[in-house]
Short mmCIF file of C-alpha atoms in Angstrom, two decimals:
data_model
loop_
_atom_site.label_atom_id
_atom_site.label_comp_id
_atom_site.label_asym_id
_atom_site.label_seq_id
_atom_site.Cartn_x
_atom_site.Cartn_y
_atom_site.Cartn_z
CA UNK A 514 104.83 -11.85 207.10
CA UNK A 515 107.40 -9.91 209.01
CA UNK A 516 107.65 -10.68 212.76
CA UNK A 517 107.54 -7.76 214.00
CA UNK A 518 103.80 -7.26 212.35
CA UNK A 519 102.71 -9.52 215.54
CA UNK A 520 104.32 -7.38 217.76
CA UNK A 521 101.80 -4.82 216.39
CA UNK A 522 99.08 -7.13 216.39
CA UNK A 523 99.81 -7.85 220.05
CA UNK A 524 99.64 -3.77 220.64
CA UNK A 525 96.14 -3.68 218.90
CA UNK A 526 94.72 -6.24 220.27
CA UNK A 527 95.95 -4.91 224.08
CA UNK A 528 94.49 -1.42 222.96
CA UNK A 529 90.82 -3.46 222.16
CA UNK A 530 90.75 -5.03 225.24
CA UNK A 531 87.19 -4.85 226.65
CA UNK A 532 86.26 -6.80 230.01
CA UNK A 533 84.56 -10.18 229.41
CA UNK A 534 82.38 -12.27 231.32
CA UNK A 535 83.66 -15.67 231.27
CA UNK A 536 82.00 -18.25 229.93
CA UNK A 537 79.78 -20.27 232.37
CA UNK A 538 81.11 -23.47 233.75
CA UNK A 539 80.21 -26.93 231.99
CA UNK A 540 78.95 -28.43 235.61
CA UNK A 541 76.57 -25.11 235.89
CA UNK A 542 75.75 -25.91 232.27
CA UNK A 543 74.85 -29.58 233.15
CA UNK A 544 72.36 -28.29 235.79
CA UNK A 545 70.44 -25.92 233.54
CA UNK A 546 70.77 -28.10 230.79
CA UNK A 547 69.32 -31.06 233.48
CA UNK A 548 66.61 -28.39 234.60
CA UNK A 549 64.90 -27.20 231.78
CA UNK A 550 64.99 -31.16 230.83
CA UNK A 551 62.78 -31.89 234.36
CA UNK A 552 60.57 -28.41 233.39
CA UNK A 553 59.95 -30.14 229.75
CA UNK A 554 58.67 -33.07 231.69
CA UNK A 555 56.77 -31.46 234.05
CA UNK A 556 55.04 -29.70 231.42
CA UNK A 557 54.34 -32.31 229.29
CA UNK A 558 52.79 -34.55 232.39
CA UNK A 559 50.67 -31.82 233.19
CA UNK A 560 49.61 -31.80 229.14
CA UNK A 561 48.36 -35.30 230.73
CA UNK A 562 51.13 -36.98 228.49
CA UNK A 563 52.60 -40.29 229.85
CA UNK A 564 55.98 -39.88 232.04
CA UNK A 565 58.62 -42.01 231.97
CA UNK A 566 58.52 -45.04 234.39
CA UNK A 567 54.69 -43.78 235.69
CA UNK A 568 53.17 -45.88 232.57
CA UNK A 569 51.73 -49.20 233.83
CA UNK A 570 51.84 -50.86 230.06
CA UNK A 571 55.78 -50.00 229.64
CA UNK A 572 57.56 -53.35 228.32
CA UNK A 573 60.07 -52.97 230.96
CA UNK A 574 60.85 -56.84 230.87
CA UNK A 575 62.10 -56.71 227.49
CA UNK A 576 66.32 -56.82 227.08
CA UNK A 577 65.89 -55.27 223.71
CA UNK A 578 63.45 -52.44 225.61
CA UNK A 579 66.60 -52.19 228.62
CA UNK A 580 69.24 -52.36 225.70
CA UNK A 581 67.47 -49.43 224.00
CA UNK A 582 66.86 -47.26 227.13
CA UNK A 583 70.50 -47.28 227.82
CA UNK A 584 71.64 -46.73 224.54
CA UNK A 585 69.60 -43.73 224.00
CA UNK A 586 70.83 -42.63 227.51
CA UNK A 587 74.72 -42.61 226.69
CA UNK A 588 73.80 -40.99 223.49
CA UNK A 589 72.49 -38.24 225.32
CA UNK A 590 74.98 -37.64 228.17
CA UNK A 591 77.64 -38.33 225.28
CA UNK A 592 76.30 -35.83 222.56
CA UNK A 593 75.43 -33.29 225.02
CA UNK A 594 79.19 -33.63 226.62
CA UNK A 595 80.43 -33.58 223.42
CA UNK A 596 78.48 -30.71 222.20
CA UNK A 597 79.61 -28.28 225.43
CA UNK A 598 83.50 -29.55 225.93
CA UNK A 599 84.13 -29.07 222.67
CA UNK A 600 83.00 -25.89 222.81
CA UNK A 601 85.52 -24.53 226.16
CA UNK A 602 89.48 -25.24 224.90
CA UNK A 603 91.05 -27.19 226.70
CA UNK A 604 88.49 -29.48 227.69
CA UNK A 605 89.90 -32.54 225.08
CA UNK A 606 90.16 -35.34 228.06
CA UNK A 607 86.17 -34.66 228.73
CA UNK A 608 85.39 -34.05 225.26
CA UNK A 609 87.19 -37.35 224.29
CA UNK A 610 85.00 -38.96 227.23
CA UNK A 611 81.73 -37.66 225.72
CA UNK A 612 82.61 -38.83 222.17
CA UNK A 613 83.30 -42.38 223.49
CA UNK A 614 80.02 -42.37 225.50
CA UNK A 615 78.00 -41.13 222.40
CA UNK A 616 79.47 -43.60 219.72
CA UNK A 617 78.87 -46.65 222.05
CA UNK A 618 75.54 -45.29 223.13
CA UNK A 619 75.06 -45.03 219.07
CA UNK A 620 76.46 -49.19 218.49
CA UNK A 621 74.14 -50.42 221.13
CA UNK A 622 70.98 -48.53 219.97
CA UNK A 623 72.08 -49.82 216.41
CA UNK A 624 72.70 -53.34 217.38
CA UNK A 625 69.98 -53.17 219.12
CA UNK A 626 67.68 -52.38 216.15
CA UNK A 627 68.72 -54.67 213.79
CA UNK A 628 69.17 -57.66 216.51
CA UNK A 629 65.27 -56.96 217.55
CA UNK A 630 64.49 -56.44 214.18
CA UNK A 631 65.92 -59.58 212.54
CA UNK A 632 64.68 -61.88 215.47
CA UNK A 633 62.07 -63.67 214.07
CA UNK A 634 58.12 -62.57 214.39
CA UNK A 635 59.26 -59.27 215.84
CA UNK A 636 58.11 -57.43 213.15
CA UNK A 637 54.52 -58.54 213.17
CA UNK A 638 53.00 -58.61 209.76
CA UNK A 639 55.06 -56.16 208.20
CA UNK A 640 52.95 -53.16 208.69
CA UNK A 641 55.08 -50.10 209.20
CA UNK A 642 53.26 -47.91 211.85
CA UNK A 643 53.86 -44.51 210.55
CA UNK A 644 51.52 -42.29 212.40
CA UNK A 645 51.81 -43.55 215.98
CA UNK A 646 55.91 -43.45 215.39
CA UNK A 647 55.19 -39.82 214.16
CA UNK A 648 53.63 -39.34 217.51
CA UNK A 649 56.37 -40.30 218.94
CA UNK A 650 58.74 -38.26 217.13
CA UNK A 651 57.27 -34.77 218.03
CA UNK A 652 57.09 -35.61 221.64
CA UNK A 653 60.65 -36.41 221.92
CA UNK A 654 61.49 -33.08 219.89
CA UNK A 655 59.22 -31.30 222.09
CA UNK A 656 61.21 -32.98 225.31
CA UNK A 657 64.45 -32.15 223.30
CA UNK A 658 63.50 -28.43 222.79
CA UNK A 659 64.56 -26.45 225.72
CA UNK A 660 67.79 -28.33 226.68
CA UNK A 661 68.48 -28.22 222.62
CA UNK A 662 67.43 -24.48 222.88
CA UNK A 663 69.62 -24.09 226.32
CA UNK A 664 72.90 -25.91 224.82
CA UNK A 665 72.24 -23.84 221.53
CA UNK A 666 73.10 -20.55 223.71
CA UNK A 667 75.62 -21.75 225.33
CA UNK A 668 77.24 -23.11 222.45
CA UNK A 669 76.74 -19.64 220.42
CA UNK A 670 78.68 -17.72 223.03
CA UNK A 671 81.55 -20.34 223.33
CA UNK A 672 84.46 -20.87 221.05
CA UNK A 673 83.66 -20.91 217.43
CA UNK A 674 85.89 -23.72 216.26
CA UNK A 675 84.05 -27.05 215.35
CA UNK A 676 80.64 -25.41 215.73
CA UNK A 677 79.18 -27.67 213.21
CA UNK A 678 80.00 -30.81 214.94
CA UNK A 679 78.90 -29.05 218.22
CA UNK A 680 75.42 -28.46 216.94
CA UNK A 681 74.91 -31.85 215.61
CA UNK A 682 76.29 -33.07 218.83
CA UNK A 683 74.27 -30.71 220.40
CA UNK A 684 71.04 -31.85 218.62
CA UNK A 685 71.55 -35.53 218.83
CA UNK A 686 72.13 -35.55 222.15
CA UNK A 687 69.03 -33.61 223.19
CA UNK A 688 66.92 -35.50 221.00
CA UNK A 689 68.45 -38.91 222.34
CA UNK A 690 67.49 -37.39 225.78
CA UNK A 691 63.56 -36.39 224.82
CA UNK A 692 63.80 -39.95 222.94
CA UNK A 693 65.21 -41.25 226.13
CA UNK A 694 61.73 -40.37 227.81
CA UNK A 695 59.05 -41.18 225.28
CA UNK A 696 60.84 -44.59 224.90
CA UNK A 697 60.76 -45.32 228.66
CA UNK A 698 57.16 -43.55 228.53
CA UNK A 699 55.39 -45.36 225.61
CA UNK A 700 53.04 -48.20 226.28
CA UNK A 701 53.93 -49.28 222.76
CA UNK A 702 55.96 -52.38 222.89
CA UNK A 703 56.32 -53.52 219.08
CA UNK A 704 59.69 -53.58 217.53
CA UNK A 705 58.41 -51.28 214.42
CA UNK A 706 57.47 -48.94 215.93
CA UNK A 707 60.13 -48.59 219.11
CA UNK A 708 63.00 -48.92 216.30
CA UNK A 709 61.22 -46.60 214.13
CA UNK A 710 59.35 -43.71 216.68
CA UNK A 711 62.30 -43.89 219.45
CA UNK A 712 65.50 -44.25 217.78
CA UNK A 713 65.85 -44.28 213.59
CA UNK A 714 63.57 -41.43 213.31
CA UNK A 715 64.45 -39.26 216.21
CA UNK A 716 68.11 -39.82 215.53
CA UNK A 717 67.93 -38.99 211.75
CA UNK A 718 65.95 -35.63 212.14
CA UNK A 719 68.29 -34.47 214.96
CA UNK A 720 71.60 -35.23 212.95
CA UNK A 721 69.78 -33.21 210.15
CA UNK A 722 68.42 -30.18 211.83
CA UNK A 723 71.67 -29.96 213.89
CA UNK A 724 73.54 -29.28 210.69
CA UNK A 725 70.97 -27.11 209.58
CA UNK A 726 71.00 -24.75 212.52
CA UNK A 727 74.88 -25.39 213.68
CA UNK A 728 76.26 -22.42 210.96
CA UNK A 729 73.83 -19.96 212.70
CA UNK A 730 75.13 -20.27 215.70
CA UNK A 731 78.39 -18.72 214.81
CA UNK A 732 78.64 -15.70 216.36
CA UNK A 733 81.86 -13.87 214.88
CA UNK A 734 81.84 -15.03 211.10
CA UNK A 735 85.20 -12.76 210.52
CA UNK A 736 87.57 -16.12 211.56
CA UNK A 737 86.81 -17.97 208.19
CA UNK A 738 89.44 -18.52 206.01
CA UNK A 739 91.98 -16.43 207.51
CA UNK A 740 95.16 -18.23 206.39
CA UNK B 1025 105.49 -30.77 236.07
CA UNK B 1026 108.64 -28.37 237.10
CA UNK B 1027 109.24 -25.55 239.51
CA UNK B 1028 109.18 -22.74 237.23
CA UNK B 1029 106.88 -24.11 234.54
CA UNK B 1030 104.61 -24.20 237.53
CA UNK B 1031 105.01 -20.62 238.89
CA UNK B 1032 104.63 -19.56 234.98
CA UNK B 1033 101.11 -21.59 235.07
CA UNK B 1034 100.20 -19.54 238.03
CA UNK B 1035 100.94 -16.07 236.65
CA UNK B 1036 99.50 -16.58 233.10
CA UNK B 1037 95.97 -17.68 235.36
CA UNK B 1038 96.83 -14.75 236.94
CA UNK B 1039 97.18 -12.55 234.12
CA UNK B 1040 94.76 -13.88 232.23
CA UNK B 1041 91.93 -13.14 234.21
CA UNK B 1042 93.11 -9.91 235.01
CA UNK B 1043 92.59 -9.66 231.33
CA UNK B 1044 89.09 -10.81 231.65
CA UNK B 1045 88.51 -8.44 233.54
CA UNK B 1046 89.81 -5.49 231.30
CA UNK B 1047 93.35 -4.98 232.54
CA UNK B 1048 95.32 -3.87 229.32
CA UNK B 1049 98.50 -4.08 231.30
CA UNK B 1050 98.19 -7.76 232.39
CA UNK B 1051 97.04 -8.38 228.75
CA UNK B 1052 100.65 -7.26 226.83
CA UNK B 1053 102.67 -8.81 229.38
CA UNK B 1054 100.68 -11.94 229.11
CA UNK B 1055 100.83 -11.94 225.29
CA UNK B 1056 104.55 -10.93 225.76
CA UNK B 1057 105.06 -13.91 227.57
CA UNK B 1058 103.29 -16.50 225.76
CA UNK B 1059 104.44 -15.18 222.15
CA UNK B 1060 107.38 -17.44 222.30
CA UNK B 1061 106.16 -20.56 223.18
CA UNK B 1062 103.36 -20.16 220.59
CA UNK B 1063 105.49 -19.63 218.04
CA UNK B 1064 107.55 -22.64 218.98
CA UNK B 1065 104.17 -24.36 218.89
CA UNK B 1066 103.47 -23.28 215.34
CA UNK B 1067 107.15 -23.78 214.20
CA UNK B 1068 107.27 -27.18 215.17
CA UNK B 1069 103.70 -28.00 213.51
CA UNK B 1070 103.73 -25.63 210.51
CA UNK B 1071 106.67 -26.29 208.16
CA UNK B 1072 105.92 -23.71 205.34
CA UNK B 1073 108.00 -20.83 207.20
CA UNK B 1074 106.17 -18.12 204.80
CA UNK B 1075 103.21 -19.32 206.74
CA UNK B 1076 104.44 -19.35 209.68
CA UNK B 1077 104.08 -16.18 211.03
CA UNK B 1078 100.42 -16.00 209.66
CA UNK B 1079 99.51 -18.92 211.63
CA UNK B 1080 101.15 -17.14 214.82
CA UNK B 1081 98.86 -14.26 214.44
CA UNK B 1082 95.64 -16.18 213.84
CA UNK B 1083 96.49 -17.67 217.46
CA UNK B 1084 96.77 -14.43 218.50
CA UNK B 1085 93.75 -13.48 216.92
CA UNK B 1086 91.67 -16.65 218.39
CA UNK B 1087 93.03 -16.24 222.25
CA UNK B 1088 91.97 -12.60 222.26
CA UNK B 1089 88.34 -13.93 220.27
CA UNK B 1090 87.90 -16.28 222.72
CA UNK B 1091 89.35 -15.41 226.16
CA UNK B 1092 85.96 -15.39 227.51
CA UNK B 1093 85.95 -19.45 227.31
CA UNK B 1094 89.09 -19.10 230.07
CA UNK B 1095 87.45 -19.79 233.41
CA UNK B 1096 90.18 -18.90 236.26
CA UNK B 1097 89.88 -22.31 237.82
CA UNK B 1098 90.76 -24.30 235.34
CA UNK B 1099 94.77 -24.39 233.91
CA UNK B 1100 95.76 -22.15 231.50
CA UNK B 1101 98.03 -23.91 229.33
CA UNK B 1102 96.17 -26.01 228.32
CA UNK B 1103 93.39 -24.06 227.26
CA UNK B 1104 96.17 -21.86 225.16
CA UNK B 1105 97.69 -24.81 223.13
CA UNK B 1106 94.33 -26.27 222.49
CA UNK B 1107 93.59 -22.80 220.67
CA UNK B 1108 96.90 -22.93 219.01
CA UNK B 1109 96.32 -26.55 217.41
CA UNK B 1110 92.75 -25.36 216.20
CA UNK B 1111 94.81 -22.65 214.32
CA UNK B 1112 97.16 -24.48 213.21
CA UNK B 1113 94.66 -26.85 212.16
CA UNK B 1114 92.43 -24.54 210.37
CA UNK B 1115 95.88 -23.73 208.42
CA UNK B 1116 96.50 -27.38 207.39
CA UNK B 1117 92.47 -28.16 206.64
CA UNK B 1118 92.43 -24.61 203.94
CA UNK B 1119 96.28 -25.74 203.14
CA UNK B 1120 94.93 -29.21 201.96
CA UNK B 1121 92.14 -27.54 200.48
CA UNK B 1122 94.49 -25.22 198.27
CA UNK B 1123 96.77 -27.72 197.25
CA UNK B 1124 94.14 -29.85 195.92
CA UNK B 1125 92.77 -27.19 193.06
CA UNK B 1126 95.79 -25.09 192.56
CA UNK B 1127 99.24 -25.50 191.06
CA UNK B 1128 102.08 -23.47 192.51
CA UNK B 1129 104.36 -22.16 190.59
CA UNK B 1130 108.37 -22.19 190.98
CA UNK B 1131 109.99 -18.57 191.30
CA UNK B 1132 113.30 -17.09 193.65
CA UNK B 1133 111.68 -15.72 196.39
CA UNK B 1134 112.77 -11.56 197.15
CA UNK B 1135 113.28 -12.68 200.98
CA UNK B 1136 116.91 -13.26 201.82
CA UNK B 1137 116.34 -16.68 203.51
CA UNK B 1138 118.94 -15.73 206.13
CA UNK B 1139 116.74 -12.92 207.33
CA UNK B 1140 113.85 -15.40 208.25
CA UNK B 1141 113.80 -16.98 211.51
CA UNK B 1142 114.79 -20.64 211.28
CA UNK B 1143 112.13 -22.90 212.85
CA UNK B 1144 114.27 -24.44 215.99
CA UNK B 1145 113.82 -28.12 214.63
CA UNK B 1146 114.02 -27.55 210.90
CA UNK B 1147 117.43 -28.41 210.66
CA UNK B 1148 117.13 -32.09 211.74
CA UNK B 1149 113.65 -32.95 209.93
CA UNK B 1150 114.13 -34.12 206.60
CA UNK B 1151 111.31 -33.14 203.92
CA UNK B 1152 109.98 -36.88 204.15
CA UNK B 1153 109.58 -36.77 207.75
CA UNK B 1154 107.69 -32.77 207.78
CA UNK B 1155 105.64 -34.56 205.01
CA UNK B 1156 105.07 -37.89 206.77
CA UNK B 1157 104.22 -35.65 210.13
CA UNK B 1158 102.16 -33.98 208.24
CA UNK B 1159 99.64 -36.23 207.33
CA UNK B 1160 99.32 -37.40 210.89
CA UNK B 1161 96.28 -36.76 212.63
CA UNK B 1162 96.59 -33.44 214.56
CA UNK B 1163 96.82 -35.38 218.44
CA UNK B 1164 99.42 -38.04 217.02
CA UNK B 1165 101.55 -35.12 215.46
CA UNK B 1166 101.21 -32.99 218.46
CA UNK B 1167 102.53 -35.50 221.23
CA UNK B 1168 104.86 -36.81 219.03
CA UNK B 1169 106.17 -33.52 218.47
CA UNK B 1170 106.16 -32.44 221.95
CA UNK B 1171 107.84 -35.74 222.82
CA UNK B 1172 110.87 -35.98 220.34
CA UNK B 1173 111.31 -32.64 219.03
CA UNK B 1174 110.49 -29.82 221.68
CA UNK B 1175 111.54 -32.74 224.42
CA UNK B 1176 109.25 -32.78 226.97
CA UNK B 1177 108.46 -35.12 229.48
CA UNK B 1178 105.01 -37.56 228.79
CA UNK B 1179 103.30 -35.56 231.93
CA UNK B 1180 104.27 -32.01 230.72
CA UNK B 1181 102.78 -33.47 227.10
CA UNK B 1182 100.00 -34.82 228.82
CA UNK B 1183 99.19 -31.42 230.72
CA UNK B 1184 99.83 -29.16 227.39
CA UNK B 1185 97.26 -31.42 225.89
CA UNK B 1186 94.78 -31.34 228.37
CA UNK B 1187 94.84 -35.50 228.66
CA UNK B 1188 96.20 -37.75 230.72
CA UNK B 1189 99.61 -39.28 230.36
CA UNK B 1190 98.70 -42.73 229.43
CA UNK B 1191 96.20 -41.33 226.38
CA UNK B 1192 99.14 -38.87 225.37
CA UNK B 1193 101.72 -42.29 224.94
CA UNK B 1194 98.90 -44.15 223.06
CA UNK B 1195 98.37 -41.19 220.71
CA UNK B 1196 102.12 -40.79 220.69
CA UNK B 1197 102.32 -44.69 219.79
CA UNK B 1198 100.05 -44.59 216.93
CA UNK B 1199 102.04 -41.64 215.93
CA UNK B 1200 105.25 -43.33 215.74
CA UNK B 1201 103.55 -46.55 214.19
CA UNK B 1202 102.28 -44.29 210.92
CA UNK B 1203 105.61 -42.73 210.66
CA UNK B 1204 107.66 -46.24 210.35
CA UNK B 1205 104.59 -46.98 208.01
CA UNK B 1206 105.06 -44.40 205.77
CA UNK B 1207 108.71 -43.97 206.44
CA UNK B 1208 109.61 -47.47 205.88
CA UNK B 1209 112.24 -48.90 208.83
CA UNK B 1210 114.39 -46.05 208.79
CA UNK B 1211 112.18 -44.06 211.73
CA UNK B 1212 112.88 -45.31 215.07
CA UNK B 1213 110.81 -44.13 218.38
CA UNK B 1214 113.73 -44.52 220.98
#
């Protein structure tokens, strides 16, 4: 292509210029995303549903319980970073931070798992409790709802490059956060069902539904395949 | 960073969100001014120079897409290049794509050669080391790029990358380490 065909492009575009509002800042996106997060809790402890820490039959002694919590909590601030700086250009150093936060936050829940797991007697007499980890499951995507909801606009109004990553990001990392609070809300203290109801489950319907919903939020489909 | 690369920092912010804010005149001079160093950008990542060009424009195409992601506070350049390696990645990932299922075919092309612009580094890379750069990741090929061939400093690197100066030399380490790998002993990184 001639050069002188981007000196026209450079014209056209100048003659489509419309004003923009930029792009709200990541910090102010951390608040809101932090807000709605504290309404979903509210809400649900007014449903009468346990909150985190208020729950007198929480295993808090456990390592494997700590080990968990903390896991699930870099997996959220990680995915969620993730999720929003790789949505503004530019934003590689924090993005890179995120990414690092999420993938060790992802090792120690896994490690986690299988260490508790394996240990021997932790798994009872091999009954796999499947409704009460189901229980479990929608109450940490109801928690993960609004800031998934409030991180889904943001993200469909940023830059369109790596959106799929960004919604899985997005998704796991708002999960990990609602999963986050049943886990540190749950009286339940087995290691079937905390492996299974707070982290394998959770995790595994987030990275799906995240890649399911990530193409929609594309908001200017013309930039595929333009080379 | 310099002086004057400074002071051009300062007036792209500048322009930029005068651009925001619907100013068509800060717009062309801004796109005036940054169409050179983007298509030094793409020349020194991009080594098919029929593709070249296309590659500038999608940048083009991308800043003017997305120049409601620039927030004033934050530094400009950065935010540009980071736009320009997503094109220029998006060229590669469909290039890959391409070369996988189809077979080009061998014909003189009508272009005089001459007439095209020669890439400024072209001349010294041989078609083992655009290949071997090639396959680097996008961040090793970047600040190794920036380092050797457009020959700038680790903190102007750094600050076109948007990371700090000790990730830039780690990526630009493990850059220099696949090259001798794939190059044999003949690449050196003085």
């Amino acid at each position: 292509m001639p050069e002188r065909s981007t000196e026209a492009l450079l014209q056209e575009l100048c003659q489509d210029l419309t004003p923009v509002r930029p792009l709200g800042s990541l910090r102010v996106t951390a608040c809101v995303l932090a807000g709605v997060f504290a309404l979903a809790l509210a809400a649900s402890g007014m449903l009468g549903l346990p909150l985190p820490g208020l729950t007198s039959g929480v295993p808090w002694r456990s390592a494997a319980f700590l080990a968990l919590l903390l896991g699930l909590g870099l997996l959220a601030a990680g995915g969620l970073t993730v999720a929003l700086a790789g949505a503004i250009p530019g934003r590689d150093a924090l993005e890179c931070v995120g990414r690092r936060m999420a993938w060790a936050g992802l090792g120690v829940c896994i490690a986690t798992s299988l260490g508790w797991c394996l240990s021997p007697g932790a798994l009872g007499g091999g009954e796999v409790p499947l409704a009460a980890s189901l229980n479990c499951l929608a109450r940490a995507a109801g928690l993960a709802l609004p800031p998934a909801l409030a991180a889904g606009v943001f993200l469909a109004r940023a830059y369109e490059c790596r959106r799929l990553m960004g919604g899985v990001w997005a998704c796991v990392g708002a999960v990990a956060l609602g999963a986050w609070a049943v886990h540190a809300s749950c009286s339940a203290g087995d290691a079937a069902h905390v492996v299974l109801g707070h982290v394998l489950e959770p995790l595994a319907v987030a990275a799906l539904v995240g890649a399911l919903i990530a193409p929609w939020l594309r908001r200017d489909p013309v930039r595929e395949g333009a080379v | 960073m310099s002086d004057s690369s400074s002071a051009k920092e300062t007036r792209w912010r500048a322009l930029m969100t005068s651009a925001q804010q619907g100013d068509c005149v800060a717009y062309e001079k801004l796109l005036a001014e940054i169409l050179p160093p983007v298509r030094g950008f793409v020349r020194n990542r991009v080594f098919d120079t029929g593709a070249q060009e296309d590659v500038v424009q999608n940048v083009f195409l991308s800043v003017h897409r997305a120049r409601h992601t620039y927030r004033s506070e934050r530094p400009f350049t950065p935010w540009l290049y980071a736009v320009a390696r997503n094109a220029v990645t998006d060229y590669t990932r469909v290039r890959m794509r391409r070369r996988a299922r189809e077979t080009s075919l061998d014909f003189d092309v009508a272009v005089d050669p001459a007439t095209l612009p020669s890439p400024p580094h072209e001349e010294r890379l041989s078609p083992e080391l655009s290949r071997a750069l090639e396959q680097l990741p996008d961040t090793q090929r970047d600040a190794v790029v920036m380092i050797q061939l457009e020959g700038l400093s680790v903190a102007e690197a750094a600050q076109r990358a948007g990371v700090s100066a000790g990730a830039l030399k780690v990526r630009a380490h493990r850059g220099y380490r696949a090259l001798r790998a794939s190059l044999g002993t003949g690449f050196d990184d003085a």
